[in-house]
Coordinates of C-alpha atoms and ligand atoms in Angstrom, one line a residue:
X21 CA 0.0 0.0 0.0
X22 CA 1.5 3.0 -1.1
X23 CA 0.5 6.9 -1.8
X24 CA 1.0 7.3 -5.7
X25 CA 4.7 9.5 -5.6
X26 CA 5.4 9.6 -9.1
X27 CA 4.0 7.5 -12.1
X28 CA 7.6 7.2 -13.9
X29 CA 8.7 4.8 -10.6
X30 CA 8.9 1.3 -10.9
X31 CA 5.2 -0.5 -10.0
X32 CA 7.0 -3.1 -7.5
X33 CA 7.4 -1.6 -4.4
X34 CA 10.8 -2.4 -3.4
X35 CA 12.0 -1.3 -6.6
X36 CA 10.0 2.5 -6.0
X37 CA 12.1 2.3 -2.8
X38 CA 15.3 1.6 -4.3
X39 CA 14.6 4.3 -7.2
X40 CA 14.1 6.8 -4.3
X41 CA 17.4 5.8 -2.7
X42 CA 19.0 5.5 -5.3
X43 CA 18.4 9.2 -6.4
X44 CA 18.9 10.5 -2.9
X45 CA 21.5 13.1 -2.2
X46 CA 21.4 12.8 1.6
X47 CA 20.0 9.7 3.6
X48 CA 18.7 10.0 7.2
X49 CA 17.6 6.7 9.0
X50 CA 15.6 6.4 11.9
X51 CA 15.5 3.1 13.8
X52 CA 12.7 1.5 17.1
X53 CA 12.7 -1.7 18.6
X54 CA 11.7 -3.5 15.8
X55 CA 15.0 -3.4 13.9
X56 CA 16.7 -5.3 17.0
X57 CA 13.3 -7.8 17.1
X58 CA 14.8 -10.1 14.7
X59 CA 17.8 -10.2 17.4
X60 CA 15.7 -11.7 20.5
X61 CA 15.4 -8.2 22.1
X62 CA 12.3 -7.6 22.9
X63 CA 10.2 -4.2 21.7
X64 CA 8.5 -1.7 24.0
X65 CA 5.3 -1.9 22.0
X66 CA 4.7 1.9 21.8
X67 CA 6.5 2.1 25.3
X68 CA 3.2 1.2 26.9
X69 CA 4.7 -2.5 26.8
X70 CA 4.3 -4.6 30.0
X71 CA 7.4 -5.5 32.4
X72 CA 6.3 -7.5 35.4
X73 CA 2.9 -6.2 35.2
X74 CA 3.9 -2.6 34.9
X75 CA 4.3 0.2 32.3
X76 CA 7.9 0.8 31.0
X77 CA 6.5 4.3 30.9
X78 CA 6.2 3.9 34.8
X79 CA 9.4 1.8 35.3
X80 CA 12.0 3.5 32.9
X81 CA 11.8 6.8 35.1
X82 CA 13.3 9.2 37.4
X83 CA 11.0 9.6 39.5
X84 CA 10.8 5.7 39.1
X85 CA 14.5 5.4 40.4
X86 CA 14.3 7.4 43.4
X87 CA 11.5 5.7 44.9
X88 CA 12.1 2.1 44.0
X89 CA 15.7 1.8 42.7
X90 CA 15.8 -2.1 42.9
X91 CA 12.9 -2.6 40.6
X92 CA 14.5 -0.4 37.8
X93 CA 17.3 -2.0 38.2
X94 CA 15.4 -5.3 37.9
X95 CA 13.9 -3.8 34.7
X96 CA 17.9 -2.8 33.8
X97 CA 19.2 -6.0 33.8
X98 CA 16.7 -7.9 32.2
X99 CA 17.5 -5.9 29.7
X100 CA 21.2 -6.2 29.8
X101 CA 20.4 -10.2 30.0
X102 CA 18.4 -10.1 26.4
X103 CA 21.7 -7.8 25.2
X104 CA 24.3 -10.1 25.8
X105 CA 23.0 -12.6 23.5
X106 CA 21.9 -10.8 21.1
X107 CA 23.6 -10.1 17.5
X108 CA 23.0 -8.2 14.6
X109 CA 20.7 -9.3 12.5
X110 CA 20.4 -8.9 8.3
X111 CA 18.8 -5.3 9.2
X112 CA 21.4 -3.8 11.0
X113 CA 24.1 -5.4 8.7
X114 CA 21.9 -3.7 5.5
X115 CA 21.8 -0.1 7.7
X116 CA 25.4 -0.9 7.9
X117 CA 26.0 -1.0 4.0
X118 CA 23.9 1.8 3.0
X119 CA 26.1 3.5 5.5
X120 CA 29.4 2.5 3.5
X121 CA 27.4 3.7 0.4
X122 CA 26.9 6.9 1.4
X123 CA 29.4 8.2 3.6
X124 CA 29.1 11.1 5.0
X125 CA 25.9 12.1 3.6
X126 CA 24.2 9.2 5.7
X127 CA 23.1 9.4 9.0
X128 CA 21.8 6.8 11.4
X129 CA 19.9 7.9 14.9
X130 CA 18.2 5.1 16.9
X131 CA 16.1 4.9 19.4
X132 CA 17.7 1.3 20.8
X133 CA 19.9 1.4 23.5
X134 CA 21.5 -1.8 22.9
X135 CA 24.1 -1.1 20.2
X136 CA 23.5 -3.7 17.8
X137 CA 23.8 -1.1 15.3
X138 CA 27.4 -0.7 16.0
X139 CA 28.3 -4.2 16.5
X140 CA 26.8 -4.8 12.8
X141 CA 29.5 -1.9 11.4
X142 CA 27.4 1.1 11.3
X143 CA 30.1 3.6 12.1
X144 CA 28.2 7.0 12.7
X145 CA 25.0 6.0 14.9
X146 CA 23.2 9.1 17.2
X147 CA 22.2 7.2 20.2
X148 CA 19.0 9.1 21.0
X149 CA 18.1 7.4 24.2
X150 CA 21.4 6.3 25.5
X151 CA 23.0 3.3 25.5
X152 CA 22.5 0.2 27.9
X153 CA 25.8 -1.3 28.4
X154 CA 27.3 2.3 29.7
X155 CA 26.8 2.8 33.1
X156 CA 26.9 6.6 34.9
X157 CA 27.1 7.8 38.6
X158 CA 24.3 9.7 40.2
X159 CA 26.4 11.8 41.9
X160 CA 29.6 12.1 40.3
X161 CA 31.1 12.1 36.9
X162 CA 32.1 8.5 36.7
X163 CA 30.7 6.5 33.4
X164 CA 31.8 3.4 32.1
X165 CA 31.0 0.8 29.5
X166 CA 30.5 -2.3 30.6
X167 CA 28.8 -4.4 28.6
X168 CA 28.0 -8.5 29.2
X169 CA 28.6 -7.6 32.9
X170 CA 26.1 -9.0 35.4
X171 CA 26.0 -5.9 37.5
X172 CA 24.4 -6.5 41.4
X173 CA 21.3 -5.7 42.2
X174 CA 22.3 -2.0 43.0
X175 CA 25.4 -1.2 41.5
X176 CA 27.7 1.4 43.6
X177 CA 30.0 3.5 42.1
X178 CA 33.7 2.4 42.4
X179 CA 35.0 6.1 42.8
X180 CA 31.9 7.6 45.6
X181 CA 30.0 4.7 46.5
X182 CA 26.8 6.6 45.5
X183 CA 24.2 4.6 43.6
X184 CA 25.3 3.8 39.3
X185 CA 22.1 4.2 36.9
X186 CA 22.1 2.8 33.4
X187 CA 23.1 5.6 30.9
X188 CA 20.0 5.6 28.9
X189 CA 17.4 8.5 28.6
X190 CA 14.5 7.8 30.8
X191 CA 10.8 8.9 30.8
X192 CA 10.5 12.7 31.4
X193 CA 14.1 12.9 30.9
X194 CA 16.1 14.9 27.8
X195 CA 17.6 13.4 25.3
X196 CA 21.4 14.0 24.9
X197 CA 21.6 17.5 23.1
X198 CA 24.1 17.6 20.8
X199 CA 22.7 13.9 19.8
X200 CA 19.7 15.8 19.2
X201 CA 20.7 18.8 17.8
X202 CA 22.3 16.2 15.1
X203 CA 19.9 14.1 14.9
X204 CA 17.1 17.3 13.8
X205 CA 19.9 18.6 11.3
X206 CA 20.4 15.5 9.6
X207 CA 15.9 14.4 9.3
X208 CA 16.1 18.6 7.9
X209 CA 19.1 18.0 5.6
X210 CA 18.0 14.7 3.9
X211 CA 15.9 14.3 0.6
X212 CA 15.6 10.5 2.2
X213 CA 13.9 9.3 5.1
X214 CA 14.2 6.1 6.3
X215 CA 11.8 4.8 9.2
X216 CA 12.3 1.3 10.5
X217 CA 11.1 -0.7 13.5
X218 CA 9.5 2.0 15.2
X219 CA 6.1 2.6 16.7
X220 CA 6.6 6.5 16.1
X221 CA 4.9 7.2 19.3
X222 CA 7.7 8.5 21.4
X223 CA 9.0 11.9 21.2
X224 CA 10.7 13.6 20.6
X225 CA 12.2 11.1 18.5
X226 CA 9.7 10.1 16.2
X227 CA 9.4 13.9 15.8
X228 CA 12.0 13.6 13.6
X229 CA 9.6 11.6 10.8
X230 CA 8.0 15.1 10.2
X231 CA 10.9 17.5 10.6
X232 CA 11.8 15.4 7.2
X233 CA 8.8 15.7 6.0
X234 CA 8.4 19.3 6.3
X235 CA 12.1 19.4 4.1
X236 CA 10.2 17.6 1.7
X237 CA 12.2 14.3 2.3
X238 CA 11.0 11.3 0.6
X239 CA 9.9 9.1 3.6
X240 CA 9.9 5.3 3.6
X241 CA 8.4 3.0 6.4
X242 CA 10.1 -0.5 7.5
X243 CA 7.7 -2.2 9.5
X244 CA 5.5 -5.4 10.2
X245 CA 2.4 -3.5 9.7
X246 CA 1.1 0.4 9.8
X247 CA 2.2 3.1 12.7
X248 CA 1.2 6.4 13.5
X249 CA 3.8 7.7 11.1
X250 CA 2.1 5.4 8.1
X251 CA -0.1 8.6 7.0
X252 CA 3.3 10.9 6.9
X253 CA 5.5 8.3 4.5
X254 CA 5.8 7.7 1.1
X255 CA 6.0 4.1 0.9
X256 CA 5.6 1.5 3.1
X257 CA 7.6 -1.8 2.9
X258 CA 5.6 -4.2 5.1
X259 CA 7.6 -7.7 6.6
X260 CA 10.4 -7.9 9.1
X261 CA 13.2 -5.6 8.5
X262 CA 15.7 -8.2 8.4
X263 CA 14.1 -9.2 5.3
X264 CA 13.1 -5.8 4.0
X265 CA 16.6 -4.0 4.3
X266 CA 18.6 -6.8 2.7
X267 CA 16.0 -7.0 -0.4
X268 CA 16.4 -3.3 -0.8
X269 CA 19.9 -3.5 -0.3
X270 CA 20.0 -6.2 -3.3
X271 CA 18.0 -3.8 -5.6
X272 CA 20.6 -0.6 -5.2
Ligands
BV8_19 C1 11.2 14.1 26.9 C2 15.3 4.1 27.1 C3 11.2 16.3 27.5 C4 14.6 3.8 28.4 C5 13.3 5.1 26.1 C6 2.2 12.4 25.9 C7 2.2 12.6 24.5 C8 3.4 12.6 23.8 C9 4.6 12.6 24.5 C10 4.6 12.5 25.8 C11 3.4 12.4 26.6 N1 3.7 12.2 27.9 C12 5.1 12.2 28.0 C13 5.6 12.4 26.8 C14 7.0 12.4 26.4 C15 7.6 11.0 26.4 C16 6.8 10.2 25.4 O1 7.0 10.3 24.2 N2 6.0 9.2 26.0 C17 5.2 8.3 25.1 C18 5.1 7.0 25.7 C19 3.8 8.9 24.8 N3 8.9 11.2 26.0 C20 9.9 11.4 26.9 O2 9.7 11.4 28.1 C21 11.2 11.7 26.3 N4 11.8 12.9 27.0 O3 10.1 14.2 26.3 O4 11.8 15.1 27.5 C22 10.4 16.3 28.8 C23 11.1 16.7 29.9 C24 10.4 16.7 31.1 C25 9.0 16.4 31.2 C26 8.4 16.0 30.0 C27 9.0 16.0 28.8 C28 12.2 10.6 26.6 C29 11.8 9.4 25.8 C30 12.9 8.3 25.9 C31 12.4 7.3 26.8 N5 13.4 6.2 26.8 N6 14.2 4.1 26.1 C32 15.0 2.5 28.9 O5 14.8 1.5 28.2 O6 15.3 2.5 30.1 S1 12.0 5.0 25.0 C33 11.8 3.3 24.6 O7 10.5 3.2 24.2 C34 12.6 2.9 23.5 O8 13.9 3.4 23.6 C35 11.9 3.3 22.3 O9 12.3 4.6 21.9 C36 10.5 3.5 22.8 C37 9.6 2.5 22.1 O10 9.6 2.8 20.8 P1 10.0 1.8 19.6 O11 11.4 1.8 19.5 O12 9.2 2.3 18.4 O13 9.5 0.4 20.0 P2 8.0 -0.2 20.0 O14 8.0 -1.5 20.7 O15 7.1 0.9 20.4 O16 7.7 -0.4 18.4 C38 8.4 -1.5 17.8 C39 8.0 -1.3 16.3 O17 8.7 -2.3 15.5 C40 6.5 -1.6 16.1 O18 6.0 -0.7 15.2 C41 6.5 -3.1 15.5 O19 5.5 -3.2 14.5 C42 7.8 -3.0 14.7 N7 8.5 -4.4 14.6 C43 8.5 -5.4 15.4 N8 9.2 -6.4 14.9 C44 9.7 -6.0 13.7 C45 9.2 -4.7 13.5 N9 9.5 -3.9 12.3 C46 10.2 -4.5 11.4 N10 10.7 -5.8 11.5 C47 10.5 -6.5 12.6 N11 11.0 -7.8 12.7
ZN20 ZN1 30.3 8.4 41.9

């Protein structure tokens, strides 16, 4: 199901796509859970996803933290548990090509805090909401990446002994700013959009699907079936990404 772009396209979808990539000058991507699904990491189904019974939207927050720091941590780990075994899959490993196609004038920002993106060879990837495996003091400046750790329950920091959070954005918390500030130049400075494996319901990241829009981008959606952002995009390419990417891929 597509919005009729331009008659001279190819009919076959994937082939429209791969015209419209083909031609682009600048490519911005924007990647959700979904691109890591194929992977055995689990989504947040539009962040209103269950964990033990509870909200993530209620779990993965400050305000969360400070009153129950042992359950977020639960939440944490569980997380880190799905992380350690998961690899790339064929989608990142396509991102990571396009990426080598276009140099520079690609740009990758996700959503995922578990950095399959970079273990698949992306080189240039805009964490939006942090990144799992890095670990950050409350109360002083020390951070560290320590990925495939079991951390204890409540992780102390080595240089104050005050309490370690993950390093990932939470609810009700801003995102990194120069990430950001990137992140917005490159969805305004592409003339292609990519939108994979996200619900496009939490912002400000899926925010970025209009800012390329309103630049007149041409936007196409990755997905197992329709989002919020399906009315905004050009074209949608409907199966699992690890499929979807890799046939593109083969038709550049
Ligand atoms: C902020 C790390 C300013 C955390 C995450 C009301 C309306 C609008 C917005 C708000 C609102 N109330 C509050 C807000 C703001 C809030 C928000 O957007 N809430 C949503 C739930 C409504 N946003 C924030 O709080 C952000 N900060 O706004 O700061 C501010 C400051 C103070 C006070 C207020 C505001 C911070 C957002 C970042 C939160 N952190 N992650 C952690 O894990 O600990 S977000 C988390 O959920 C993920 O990182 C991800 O970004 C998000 C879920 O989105 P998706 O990635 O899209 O995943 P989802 O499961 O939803 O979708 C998966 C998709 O993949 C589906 O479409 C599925 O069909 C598809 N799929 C599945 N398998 C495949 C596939 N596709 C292809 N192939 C497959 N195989
Ligand atoms: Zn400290």
């Amino acid at each position: 199901m597509h919005n009729p772009i331009d008659p001279e396209l190819p009919e076959d979808d994937l082939d429209r796509a791969a015209a419209i990539v083909r031609q682009a000058r600048r490519v911005a991507v924007l990647t959700g859970a979904g691109v890591s699904a194929e992977s055995g990491v689990p989504t947040f189904r539009g962040a209103t996803g269950l964990w033990e019974g509870q909200a993530v939207t209620d779990v993965a927050t400050p305000t969360a933290f400070a009153r129950d720091p042992a359950l977020v941590w639960r939440f944490h780990n569980a997380l880190r548990a799905h992380m350690k075994v998961a690899a790339p899959n064929p989608g990142h490993l396509a991102l990571a090509a396009l990426e080598r196609r276009f140099g520079n004038r690609f740009t990758l920002a996700t959503q995922n805090i578990d950095g399959l993106h970079q273990a698949a060879g992306s080189r240039n990837v805009l964490e939006l909401h942090g990144r799992l495996s890095r670990v950050r003091c409350a109360a002083c400046t020390y951070v560290a990446d320590r990925p495939g750790e079991d951390l204890p329950d409540l992780p102390r920091c080595p240089e104050c002994g005050a309490m370690l959070r993950p390093d990932v954005v939470w609810f009700e918390e801003m995102l990194p700013h120069g990430v950001w500030r990137e992140a917005y130049k490159a969805a305004e400075g592409c003339d292609c959009f990519l939108v994979v494996g996200t619900s496009a319901l939490v912002f400000p990241a899926a925010g970025l699907i209009e800012v390329a829009g309103s630049a007149r981008a041409r936007i196409l959606e990755f997905n197992l079936e329709r989002t919020a952002a399906s009315s905004r995009v050009d074209l949608g390419l409907y199966g699992p990404s690890g499929q979807t990417l890799p046939d593109l891929m083969r038709r550049l």
